Every structure is written in structure tokens, then in C-alpha cells.
Coordinates of C-alpha atoms in Angstrom, one line a residue:
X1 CA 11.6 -18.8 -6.6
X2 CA 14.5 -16.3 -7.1
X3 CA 13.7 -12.5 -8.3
X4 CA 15.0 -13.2 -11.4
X5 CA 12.3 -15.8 -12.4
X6 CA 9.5 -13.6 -10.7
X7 CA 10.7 -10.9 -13.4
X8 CA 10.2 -13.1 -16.5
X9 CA 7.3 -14.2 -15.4
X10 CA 5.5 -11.1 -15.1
X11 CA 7.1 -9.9 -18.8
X12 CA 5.4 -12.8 -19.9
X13 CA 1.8 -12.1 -18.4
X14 CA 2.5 -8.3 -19.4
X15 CA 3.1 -9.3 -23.3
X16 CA 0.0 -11.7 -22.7
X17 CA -2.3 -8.8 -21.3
X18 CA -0.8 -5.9 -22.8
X19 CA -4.6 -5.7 -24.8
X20 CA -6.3 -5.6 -21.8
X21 CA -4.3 -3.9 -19.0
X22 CA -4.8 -0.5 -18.4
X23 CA -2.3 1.1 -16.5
X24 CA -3.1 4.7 -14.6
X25 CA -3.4 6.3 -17.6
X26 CA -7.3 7.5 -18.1
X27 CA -7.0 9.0 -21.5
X28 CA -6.3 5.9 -22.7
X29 CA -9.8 4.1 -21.5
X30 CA -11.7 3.5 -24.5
X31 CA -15.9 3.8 -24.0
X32 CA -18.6 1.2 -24.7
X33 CA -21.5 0.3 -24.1
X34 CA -21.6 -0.6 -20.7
X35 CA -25.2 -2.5 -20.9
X36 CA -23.2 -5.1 -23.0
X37 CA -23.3 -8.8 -21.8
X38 CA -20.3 -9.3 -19.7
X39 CA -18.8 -12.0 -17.2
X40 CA -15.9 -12.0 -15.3
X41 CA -14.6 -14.4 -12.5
X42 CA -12.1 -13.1 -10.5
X43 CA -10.3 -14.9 -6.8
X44 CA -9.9 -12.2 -4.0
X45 CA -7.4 -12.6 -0.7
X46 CA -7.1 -10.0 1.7
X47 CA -5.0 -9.9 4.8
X48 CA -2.4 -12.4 4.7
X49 CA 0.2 -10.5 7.2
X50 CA 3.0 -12.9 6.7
X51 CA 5.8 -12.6 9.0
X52 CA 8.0 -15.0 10.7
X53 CA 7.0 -14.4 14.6
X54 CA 4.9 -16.0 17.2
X55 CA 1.1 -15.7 17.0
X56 CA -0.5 -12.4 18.6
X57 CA -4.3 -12.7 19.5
X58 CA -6.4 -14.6 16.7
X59 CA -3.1 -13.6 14.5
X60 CA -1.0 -16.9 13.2
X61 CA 1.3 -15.1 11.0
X62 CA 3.3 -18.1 10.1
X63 CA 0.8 -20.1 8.7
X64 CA 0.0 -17.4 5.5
X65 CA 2.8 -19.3 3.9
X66 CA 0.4 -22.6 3.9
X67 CA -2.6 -20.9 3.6
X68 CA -1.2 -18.8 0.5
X69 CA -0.3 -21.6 -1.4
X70 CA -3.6 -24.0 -0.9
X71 CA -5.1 -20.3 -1.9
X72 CA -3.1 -20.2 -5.4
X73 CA -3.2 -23.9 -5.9
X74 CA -7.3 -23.9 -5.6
X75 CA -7.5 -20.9 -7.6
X76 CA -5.5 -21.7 -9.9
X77 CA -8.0 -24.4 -11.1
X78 CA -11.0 -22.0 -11.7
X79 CA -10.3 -20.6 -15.0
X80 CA -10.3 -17.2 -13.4
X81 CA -9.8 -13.8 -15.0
X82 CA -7.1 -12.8 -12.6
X83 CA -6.7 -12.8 -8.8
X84 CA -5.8 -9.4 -6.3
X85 CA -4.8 -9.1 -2.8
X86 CA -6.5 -6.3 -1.0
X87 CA -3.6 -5.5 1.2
X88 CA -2.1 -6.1 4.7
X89 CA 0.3 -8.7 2.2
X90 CA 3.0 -9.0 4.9
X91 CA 3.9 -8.1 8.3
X92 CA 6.9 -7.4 10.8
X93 CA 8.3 -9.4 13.8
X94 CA 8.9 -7.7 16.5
X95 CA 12.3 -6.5 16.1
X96 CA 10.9 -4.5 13.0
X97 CA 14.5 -4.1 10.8
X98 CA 14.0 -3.4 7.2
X99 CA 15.8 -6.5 6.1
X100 CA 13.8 -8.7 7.9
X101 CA 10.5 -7.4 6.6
X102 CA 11.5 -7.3 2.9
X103 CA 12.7 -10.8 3.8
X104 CA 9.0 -11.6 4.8
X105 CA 7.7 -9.4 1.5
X106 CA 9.8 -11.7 -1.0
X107 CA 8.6 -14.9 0.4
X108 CA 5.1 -14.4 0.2
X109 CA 5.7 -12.8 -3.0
X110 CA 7.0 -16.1 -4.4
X111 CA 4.2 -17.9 -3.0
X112 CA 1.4 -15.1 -4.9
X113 CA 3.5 -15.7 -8.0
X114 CA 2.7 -19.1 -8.2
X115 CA -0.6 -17.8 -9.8
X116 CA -0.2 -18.7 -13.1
X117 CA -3.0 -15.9 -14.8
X118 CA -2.9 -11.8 -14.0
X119 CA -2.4 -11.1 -10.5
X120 CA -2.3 -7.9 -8.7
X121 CA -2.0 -5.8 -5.1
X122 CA -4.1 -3.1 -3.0
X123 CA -1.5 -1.8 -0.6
X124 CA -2.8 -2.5 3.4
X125 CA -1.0 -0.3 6.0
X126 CA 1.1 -3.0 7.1
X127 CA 2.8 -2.8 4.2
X128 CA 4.4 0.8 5.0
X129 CA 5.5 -0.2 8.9
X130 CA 8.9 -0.7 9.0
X131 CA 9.6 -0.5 5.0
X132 CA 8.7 2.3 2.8
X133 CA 5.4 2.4 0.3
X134 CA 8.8 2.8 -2.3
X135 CA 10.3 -0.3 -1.0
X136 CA 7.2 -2.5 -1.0
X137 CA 6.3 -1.8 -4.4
X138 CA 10.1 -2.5 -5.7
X139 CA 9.5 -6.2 -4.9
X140 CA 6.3 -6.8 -5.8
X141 CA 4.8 -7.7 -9.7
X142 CA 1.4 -6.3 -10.7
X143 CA 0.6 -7.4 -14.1
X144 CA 1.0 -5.2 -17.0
X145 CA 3.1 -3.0 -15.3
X146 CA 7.3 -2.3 -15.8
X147 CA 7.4 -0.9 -12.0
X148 CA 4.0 -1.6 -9.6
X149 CA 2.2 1.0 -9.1
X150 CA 0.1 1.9 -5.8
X151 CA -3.1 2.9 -7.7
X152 CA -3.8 2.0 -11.0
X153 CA -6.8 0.6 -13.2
X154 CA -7.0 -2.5 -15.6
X155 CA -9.9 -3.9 -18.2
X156 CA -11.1 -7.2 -18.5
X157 CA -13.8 -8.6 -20.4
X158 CA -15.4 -5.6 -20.6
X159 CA -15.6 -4.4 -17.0
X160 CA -13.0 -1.6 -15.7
X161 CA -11.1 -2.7 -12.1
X162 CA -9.6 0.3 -10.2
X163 CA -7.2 0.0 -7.2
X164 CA -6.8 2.6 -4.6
X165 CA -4.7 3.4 -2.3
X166 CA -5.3 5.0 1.0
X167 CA -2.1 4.9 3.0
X168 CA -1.9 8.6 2.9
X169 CA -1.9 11.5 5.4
X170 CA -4.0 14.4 3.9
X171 CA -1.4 16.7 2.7
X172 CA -0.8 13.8 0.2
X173 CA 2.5 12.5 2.2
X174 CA 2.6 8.8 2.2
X175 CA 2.5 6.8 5.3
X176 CA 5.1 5.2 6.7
X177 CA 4.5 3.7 9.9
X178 CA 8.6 3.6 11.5
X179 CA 8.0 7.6 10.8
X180 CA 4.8 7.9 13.0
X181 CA 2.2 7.7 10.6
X182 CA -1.2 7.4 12.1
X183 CA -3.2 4.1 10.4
X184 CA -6.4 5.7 11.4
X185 CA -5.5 8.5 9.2
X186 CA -6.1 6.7 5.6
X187 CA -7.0 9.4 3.1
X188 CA -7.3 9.4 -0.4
X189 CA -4.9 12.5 -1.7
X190 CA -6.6 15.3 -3.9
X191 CA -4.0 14.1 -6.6
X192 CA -5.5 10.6 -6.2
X193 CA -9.0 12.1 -6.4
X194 CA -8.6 13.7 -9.7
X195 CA -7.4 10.8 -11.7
X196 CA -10.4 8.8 -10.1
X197 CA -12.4 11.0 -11.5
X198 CA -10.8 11.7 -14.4
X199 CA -10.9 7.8 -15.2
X200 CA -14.6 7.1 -14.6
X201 CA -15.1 10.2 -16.6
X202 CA -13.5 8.8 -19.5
X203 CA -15.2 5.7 -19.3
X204 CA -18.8 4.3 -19.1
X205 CA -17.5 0.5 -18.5
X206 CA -19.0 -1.2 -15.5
X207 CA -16.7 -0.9 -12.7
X208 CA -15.5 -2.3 -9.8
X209 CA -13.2 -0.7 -7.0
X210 CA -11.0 -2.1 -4.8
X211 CA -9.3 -0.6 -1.9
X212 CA -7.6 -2.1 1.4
X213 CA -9.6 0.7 3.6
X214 CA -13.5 0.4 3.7
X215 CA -14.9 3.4 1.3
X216 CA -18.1 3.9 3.8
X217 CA -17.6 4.5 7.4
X218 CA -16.5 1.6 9.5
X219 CA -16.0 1.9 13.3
X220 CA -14.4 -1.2 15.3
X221 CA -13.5 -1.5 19.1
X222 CA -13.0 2.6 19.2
X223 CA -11.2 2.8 16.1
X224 CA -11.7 3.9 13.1
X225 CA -10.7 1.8 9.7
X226 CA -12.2 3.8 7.0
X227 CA -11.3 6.1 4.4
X228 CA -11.3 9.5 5.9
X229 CA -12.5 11.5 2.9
X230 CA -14.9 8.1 2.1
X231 CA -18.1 10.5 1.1
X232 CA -15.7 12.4 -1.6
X233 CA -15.4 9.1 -3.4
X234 CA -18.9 7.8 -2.9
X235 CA -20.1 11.0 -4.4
X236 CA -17.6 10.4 -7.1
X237 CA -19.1 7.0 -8.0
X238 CA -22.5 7.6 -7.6
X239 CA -22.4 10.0 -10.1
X240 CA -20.6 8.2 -12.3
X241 CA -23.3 5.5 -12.0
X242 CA -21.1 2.4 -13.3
X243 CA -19.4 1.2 -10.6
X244 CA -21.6 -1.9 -9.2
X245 CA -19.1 -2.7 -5.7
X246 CA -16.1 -1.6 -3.8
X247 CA -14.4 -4.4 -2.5
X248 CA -12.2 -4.1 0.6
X249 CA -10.2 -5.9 3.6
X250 CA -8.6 -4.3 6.6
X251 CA -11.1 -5.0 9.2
X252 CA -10.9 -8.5 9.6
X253 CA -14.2 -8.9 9.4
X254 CA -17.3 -9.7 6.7
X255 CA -19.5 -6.7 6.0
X256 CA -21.7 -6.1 3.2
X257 CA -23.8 -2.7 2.5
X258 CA -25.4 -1.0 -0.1
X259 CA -25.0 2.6 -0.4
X260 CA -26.7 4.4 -3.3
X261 CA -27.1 1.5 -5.7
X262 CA -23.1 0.4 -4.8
X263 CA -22.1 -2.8 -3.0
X264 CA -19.6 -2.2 -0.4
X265 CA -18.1 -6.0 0.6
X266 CA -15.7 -6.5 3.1
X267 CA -13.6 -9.5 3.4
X268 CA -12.0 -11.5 6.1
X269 CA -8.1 -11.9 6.7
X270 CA -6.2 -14.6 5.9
X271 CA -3.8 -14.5 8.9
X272 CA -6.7 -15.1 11.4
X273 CA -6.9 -18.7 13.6
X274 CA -4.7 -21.6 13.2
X275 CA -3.9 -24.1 10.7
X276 CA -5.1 -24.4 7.1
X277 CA -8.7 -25.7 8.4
X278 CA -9.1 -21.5 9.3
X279 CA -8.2 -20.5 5.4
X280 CA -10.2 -17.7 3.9
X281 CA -10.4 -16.7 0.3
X282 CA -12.9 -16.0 -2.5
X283 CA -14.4 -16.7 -6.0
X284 CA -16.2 -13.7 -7.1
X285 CA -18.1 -14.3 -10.7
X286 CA -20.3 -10.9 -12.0
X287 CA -22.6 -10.9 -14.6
X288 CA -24.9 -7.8 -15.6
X289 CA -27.6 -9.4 -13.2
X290 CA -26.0 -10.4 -9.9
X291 CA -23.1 -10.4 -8.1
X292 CA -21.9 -14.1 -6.9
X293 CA -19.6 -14.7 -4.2
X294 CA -18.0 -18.7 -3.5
X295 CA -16.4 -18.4 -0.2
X296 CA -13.6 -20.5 0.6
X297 CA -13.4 -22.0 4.3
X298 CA -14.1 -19.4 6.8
X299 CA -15.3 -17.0 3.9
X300 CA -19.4 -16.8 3.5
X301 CA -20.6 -17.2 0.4
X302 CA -22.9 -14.1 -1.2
X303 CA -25.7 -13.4 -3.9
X304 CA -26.5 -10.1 -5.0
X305 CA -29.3 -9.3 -7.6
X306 CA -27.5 -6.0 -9.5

């Protein structure tokens, strides 16, 4: 699928959603009545790390291009309201040049594209190694939106979806890992902060958030994978009192918690094991009284009473 096609594409889901994409633009949320009925059914990946190299550890990065496509071709048959990856969307091999990686970028891309309803990203530090946060979001097509944003919030049938990103030292510098960037440094910049608060401020929709990093604390093997400022944004959504869960990947691993009324779910990665018998991806279906997740493969499935 050449870039060319991806672009029409994604004009014609942006005419089709114009009504109900919000870009990150919180003035122009419009309140209701957030103990409405609502429903929404939305298909979650996380982790794919394509790249064209050998497998490292539990890591066959080759096989994303399979498992991506018997991803979109299942979800594609679930009527769903759209579908996001949380991030960690590509990799590099290890000769890490820039051509090569945007190489890798544009052919999962074409695979992702295949999904015929909205679609959007989370960007996943692997996305900034050996390209830039700039040059990752050039190739890639979040619905609704001219030029892909890295955080950014959408409505659908009545329920507000927020995307943040977290691949940021604190002084607000983006990370870029061929500069020396420090993944365990993810922080959500004060200019990120206020418009998430401005938004839920100007909206009393429920609300779900998505982020590559966990937003609670999260220690594995030594290291540390969650949002540094994580309690800044919990506070922020507590208060608020709308948002139901935070949905992330990152860890490669399935964690669920709640914190404060908020469900904090964790997903697996694609990329993990061998062969398309080790796939991983999810159905999530919320309604005002639970929280329904229909794990694919590898993925468990979840139900939460809200």
C-alpha cells in the first residue's frame, strides 16, 4: 500500500468522523450528561516492535507483520468503534540507520491501515530510537487529524478517549533515544499537564485514557516503566471523577489495578514468542456498568463491575 493511498484513506475516515473526532483542542469539548446510557467497543494492540532482524529473547520481531494483519482481519469483523495501538509500533535492527527504521515504520503502517474504521497511535519509546518523535508521526495516520499528533483526544458515542504521551524528559524536551535519552525517564511535560487538565475540565463525559507508560508505579527486573510524575495525573483524574480506566502497554506484561475508583490495565506485547499461535490483542466493550475485556490468544479476558 503506497503513501499515497494511505493519505486518501485517512481523508476519507477524517470527512466520515469529522462529528465525532476531537482533536487537542479542549474548548471545543462540548458537556453532557455523563450518567447517560453509553456503549462503546473498541480493539486494543500494544507492542508490536516490527523490525526486520533476528529474534532477541522472547522478541520475534519479524513475525508483527503476520500477527498484525490476523489482528486487523479479526477485528475488522467486530463492528468496532475504532481500534488504537498503545505504542512500541516498530523497532530497529541492529545497525539502527534512519532509513531502515522508517522503512520498518511504513510497512507496519500499511499493515494498521488495513483497518477499515478509525484507527489511532500512543507513541512507545521505541518509536523515538533511531528516528525522531517528528519523523515517526510524519508517516503515520491518526484519524481526524491533517498531521498526527502525539497527544490528542477524540469522542465516540458519548465517552471522551485521551492519548498521552510520555516520551519526554522533564524540562519538556522530547526523547530521542540515538541522542541519549533515558527510557526510564518518561514524564508527562507541565505543557502536557495543563491541557489534560484543561480538557477534563471542560468536559464531564466518561473517559478513558490511554498511554504507552503505566500511570501508577510499575517496577520490573530493576527498572522502572512508569510515568515519573504518575501521582500528578492520578490526582488530576481523580478529581475529575469521569475517567473509569487508563489503558497501557510497555511492560510486556498483564496488570490490572484499581486506584481511587480508576482501572489501570496493562496489556501484553505483540512481538513476544513465535509464530501466530503466540498473537495477542483485545476486544474491549464498556457500558455504564462494567468494563469487558475479550482477549485474543495469549491475551486474558477481563470483567469489571464500574
Amino acid at each position: 500500500m503506497n503513501s499515497s493511498h494511505l493519505s486518501r484513506r485517512n481523508s476519507l475516515k477524517l470527512f466520515a468522523l469529522t462529528g465525532t473526532t476531537i482533536l487537542a483542542m479542549p474548548n471545543l469539548l462540548l458537556s453532557c450528561d455523563s450518567k447517560r446510557d453509553f456503549k462503546i467497543r473498541f480493539g486494543i494492540l500494544t507492542d508490536s516492535h516490527y523490525a526486520n532482524r533476528e529474534p532477541v529473547g522472547t522478541r520475534f520481531y519479524k513475525d508483527s507483520i503476520p500477527k498484525m494483519r490476523e489482528a486487523i482481519a479479526t477485528l475488522s469483523t467486530q463492528k468496532l468503534d475504532f481500534l488504537i495501538h498503545l505504542g512500541d509500533f516498530k523497532d530497529q535492527d541492529a545497525g539502527a540507520k534512519t532509513e531502515d527504521t522508517l522503512g520498518y515504520l511504513k510497512k507496519i503502517e500499511a499493515v494498521f491501515q488495513e483497518f477499515e474504521g478509525a484507527n489511532y497511535h500512543a507513541l512507545g519509546n521505541h518509536d523515538v530510537d533511531s528516528i525522531t518523535k517528528e519523523q515517526f508521526l510524519k508517516k503515520i495516520l491518526n484519524t481526524g487529524q491533517q498531521i498526527a499528533q502525539s497527544y490528542y483526544a477524540y469522542t465516540a458515542n458519548g465517552m471522551q478517549f485521551i492519548v498521552l504521551d510520555a516520551n519526554y524528559d522533564a524540562d519538556g524536551t522530547s526523547h530521542h533515544f540515538a541522542e541519549g535519552s533515558d527510557w526510564e525517564n518518561a514524564t508527562i511535560p507541565k505543557k502536557e499537564v495543563d491541557w489534560f487538565a484543561n480538557l477534563l475540565a471542560n468536559s464531564d463525559l466518561p473517559t478513558v485514557v490511554f498511554c504507552h507508560h503505566p500511570l501508577y508505579e510499575y517496577y520490573k527486573e530493576g527498572s522502572k516503566f512508569h510515568v515519573t510524575n504518575y501521582a500528578e495525573i492520578q490526582q488530576l483524574m481523580e478529581a475529575n471523577g469521569n475517567v473509569i480506566a487508563c489503558f497501557h502497554g510497555h511492560v510486556h506484561a498483564e496488570d490490572l489495578k484499581e486506584i481511587n475508583g480508576i482501572h489501570y490495565i496493562t496489556q501484553l506485547g505483540m512481538v513476544d514468542y513465535e509464530g501466530l499461535e503466540n498473537n495477542t490483542f483485545s476486544l474491549v466493550e464498556i457500558t455504564p456498568n462494567q468494563l469487558k475485556i475479550e482477549g485474543y490468544k495469549r491475551a486474558s479476558n477481563k470483567h469489571i463491575t464500574l
